[in-house]
XYZ file of C-alpha atoms in Angstrom:
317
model
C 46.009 208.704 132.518
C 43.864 209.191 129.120
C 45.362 207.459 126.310
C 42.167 208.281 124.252
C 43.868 210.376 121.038
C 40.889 210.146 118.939
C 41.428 211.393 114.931
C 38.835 211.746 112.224
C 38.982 208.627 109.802
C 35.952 210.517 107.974
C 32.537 211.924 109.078
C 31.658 210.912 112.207
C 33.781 208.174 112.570
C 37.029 208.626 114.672
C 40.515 205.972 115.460
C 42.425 205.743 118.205
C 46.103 204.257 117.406
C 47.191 204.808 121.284
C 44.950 202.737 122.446
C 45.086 200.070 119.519
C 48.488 198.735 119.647
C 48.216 198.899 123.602
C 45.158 196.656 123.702
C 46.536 194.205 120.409
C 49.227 193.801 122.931
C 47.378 192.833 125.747
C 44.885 190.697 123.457
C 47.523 189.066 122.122
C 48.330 187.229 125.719
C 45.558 185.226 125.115
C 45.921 184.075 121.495
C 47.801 180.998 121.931
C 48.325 180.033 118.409
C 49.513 183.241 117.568
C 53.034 182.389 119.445
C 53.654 179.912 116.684
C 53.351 183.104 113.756
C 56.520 184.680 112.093
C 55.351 188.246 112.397
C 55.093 190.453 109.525
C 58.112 192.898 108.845
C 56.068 195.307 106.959
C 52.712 195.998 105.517
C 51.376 195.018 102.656
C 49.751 198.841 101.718
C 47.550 199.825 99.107
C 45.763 196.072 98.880
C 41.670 195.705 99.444
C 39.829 193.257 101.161
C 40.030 190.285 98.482
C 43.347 190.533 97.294
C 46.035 188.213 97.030
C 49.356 189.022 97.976
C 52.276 186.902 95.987
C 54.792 185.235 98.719
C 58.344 184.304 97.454
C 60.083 181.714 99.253
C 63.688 180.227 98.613
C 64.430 176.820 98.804
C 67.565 174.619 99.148
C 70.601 174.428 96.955
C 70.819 170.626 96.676
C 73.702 170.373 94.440
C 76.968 169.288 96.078
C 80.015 171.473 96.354
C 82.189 168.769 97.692
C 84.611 168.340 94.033
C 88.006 170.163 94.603
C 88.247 173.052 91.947
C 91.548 173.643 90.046
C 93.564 176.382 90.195
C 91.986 177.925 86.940
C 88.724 175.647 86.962
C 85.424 178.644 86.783
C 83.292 178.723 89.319
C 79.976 176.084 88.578
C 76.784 178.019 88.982
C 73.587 176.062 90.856
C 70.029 177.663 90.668
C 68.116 178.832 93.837
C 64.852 176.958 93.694
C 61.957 179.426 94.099
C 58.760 178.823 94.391
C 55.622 181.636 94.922
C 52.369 181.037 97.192
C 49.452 183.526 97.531
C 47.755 184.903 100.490
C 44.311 186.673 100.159
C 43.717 189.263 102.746
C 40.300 190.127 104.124
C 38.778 192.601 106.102
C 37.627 191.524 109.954
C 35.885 193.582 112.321
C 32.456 193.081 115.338
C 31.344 196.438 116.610
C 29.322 197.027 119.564
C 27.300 199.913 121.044
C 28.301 202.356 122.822
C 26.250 204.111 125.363
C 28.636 206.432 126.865
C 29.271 210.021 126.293
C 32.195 212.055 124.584
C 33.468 212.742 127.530
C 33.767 208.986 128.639
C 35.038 208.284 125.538
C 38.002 210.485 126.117
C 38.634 208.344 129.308
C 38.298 205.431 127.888
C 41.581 202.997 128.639
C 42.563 199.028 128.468
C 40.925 198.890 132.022
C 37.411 199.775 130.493
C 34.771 197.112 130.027
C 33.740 197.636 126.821
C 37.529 197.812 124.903
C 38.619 194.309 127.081
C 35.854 192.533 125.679
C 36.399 193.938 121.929
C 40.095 192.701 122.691
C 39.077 189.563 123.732
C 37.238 188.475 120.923
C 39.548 189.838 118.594
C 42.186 187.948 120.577
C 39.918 184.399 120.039
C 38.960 185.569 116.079
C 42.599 185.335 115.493
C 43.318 182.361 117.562
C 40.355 180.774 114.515
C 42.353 182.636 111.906
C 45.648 180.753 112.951
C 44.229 177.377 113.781
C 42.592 177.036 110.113
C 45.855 177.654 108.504
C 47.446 174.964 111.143
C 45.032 172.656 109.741
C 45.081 173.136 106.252
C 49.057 173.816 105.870
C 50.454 170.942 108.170
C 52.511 168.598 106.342
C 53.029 166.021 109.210
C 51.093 164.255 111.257
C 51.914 162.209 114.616
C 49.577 159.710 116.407
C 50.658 157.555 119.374
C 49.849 154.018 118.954
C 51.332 152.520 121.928
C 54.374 153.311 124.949
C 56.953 153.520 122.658
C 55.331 153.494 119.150
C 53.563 155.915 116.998
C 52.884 156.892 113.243
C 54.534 159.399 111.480
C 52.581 160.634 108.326
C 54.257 163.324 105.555
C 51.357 163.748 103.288
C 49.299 165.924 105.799
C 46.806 163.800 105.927
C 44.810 163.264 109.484
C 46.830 160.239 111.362
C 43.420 159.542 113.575
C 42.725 159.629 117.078
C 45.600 158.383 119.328
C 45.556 155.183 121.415
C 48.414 156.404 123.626
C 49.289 159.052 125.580
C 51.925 161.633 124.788
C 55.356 161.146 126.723
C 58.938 161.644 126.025
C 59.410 158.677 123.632
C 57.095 160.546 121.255
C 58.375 163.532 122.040
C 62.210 162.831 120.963
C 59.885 160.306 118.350
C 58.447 163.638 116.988
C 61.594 165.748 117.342
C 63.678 162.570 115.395
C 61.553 162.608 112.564
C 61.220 166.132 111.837
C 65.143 166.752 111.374
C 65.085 163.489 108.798
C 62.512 165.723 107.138
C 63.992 168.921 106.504
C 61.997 171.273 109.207
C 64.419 173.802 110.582
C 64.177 174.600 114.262
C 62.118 177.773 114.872
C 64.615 179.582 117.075
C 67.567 178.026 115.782
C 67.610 175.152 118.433
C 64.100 174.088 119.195
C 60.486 173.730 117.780
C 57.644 175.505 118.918
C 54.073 173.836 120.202
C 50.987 174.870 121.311
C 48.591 172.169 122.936
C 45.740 171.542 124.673
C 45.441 170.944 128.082
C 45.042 167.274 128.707
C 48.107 167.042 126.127
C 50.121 169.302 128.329
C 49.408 167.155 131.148
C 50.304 164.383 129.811
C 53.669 165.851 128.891
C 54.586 167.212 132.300
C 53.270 163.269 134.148
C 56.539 161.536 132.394
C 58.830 162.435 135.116
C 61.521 160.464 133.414
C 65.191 161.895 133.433
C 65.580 164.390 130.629
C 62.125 165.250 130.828
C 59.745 168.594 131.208
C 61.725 171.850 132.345
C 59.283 174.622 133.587
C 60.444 177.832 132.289
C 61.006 179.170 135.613
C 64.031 177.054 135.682
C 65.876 178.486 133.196
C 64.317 181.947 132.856
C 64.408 183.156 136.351
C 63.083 186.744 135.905
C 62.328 186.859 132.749
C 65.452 185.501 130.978
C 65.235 187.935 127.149
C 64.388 185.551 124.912
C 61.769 183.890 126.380
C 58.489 183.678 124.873
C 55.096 185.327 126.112
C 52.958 182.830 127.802
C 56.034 180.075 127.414
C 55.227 177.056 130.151
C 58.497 174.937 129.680
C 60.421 172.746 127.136
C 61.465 169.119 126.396
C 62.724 167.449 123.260
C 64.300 170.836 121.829
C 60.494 171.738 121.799
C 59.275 174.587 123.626
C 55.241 174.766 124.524
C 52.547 176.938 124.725
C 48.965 176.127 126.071
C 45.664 176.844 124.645
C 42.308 176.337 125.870
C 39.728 178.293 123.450
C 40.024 176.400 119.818
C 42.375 173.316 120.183
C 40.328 170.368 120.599
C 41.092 168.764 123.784
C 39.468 165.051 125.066
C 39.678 163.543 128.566
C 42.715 161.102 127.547
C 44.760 162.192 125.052
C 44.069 166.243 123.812
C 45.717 167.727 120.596
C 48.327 170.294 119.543
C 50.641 171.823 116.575
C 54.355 171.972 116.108
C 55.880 174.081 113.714
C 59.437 174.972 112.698
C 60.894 178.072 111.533
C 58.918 180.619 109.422
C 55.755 177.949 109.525
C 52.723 180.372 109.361
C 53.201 183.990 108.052
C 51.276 187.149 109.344
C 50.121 188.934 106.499
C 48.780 192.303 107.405
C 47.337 195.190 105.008
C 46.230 197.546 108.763
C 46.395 195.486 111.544
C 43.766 195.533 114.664
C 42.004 199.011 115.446
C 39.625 201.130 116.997
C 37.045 203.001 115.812
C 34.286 204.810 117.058
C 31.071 205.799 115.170
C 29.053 208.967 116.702
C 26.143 208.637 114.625
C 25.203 204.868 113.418
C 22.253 205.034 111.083
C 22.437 208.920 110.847
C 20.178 208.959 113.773
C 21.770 212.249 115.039
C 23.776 210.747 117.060
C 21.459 208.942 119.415
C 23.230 205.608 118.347
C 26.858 205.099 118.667
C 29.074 202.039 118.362
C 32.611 201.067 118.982
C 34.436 197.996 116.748
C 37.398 196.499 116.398
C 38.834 195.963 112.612
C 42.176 194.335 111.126
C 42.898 193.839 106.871
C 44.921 190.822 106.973
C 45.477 186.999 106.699
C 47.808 184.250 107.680
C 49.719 181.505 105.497
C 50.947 178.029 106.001
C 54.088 178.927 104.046
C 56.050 175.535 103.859
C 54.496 172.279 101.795
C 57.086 169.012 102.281
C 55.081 167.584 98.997
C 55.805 170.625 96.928
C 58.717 172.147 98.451
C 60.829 168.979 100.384
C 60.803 171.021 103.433
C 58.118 170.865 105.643
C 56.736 173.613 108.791
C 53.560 171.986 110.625
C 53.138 168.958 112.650
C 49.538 167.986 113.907
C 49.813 166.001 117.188
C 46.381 164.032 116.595
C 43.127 164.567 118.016
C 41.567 163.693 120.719
């Protein structure tokens, strides 16, 4: 069945919305990062490619309300610490031609060729996307040092390659130290990771008590509430795997943790289709079909600037 609707944007240029959100669905099976990302509520309309968008955030109420109040004592006021970050949106898109007819346009579907491969690098452009904001907005960083040692930075800075594997001991290590430093769980009990590979492997060897539970174990047939792509959880942590940008070595791989509200999607449009009839004005002899999105994503939490921190970088490889 056709779920080819295609609408005039102007000229000879046409959008299919139908097809769009069924393929950013699909697509987004294969962005790993992506399942760390508090999706957007709304969109941010009217703003161009270039513009920031102003984020406000709330922080903690740090004074105590411990004192016992007499019976005619006021009320004592505290402030609610705000602080504002910026997110500039921009404008990505790839296009490619289209050799087909009208007619196979109005067929077109998921299932066709040319729309799983525009979803798949859309998928792995925003997998980039993610990953950069991972990197430049983490706040922690963890490197194994030995069986049941490893170093725990807060200034974001790059910890270095590890020279252990990842195992439980980190894990809980990990889990430990990012409750002493103010990073709320992402679903109200547990973090969120996405690793590499080798790191997930390394996970799921340390058989010891307490240690990996495949999902399958406690979301037998789909449980609500359980993540897309979810492989298991340990630690109050609950992982994700990606092989396309995470870089992953022979020993020891690499991953992210984040808590609640870490990374924010900022969209203006999200992902589309859109078909050109005539590309050049060559009277239609050239046609093209492209993918396009207005949007960004944002690190949102800083434990320097705001005592509360969202990303941990397990260390490289």
């Amino acid at each position: 069945m056709s779920l080819t609707t295609w609408s005039q944007v102007q000229g000879t240029v046409f959008a299919n919305e139908q097809l769009s959100k069924k393929l950013r669905r699909i697509s987004e099976k294969n962005t790993k990062c992506s399942a760390l990302v508090q999706p957007a509520e709304d969109l941010n309309l009217g703003k161009k490619a270039g513009e920031a968008v102003a984020l406000r955030l709330a922080g903690r109420i740090t004074d105590s309300a411990t004192t016992a109040l007499g019976e005619t004592t006021p009320v004592p006021f505290s402030r609610v610490p705000e602080y504002y970050i910026t997110a500039t949106v921009n404008r990505y898109a790839r296009a490619v031609a289209w050799t087909g007819t009208m007619q196979d346009l109005d067929r077109m579907d998921v299932e066709d060729k040319t729309v799983q491969a525009l979803g798949e690098h859309h998928a792995r452009t925003v997998n980039a996307l993610v990953y950069a904001q991972l990197v430049s907005g983490r706040s922690f960083c963890y490197r194994p040092t030995g069986a049941a040692a490893g170093t725990f930075n807060t200034d974001g800075t790059s910890a270095g390659a590890p020279s252990a594997v990842m195992s439980l001991w980190h894990l809980q290590n990990i889990s430990r130290n990012l409750l002493k430093n103010n990073t709320p769980y992402a679903d109200g009990s547990n973090y969120l990771a996405v690793v590499s590979p080798t790191l997930k492997f390394n996970i799921i060897q340390d058989t010891q008590a307490g240690g990996w539970t495949d999902v399958k174990k406690y979301a037998p047939g789909g449980v609500e509430g359980v993540f897309k792509n979810e492989l298991g959880s340990v630690c109050n942590i609950r992982f994700f795997e990606d092989n396309d940008i995470l870089p992953d070595g022979a020993t020891y791989g690499s991953g992210f943790l984040v808590g609640y509200d870490a990374i924010r999607e900022v969209p203006v449009y999200p992902m589309h289709l859109r078909y050109n009839g005539n590309v050049g004005g060559d009277f239609g002899n050239q046609q093209a079909i492209c993918w396009q999105m207005l949007c960004t994503w944002k690190a949102i939490w800083n434990f320097t600037a705001h005592g509360q921190g969202g990303i941990l970088h397990l260390a490289d490889t």
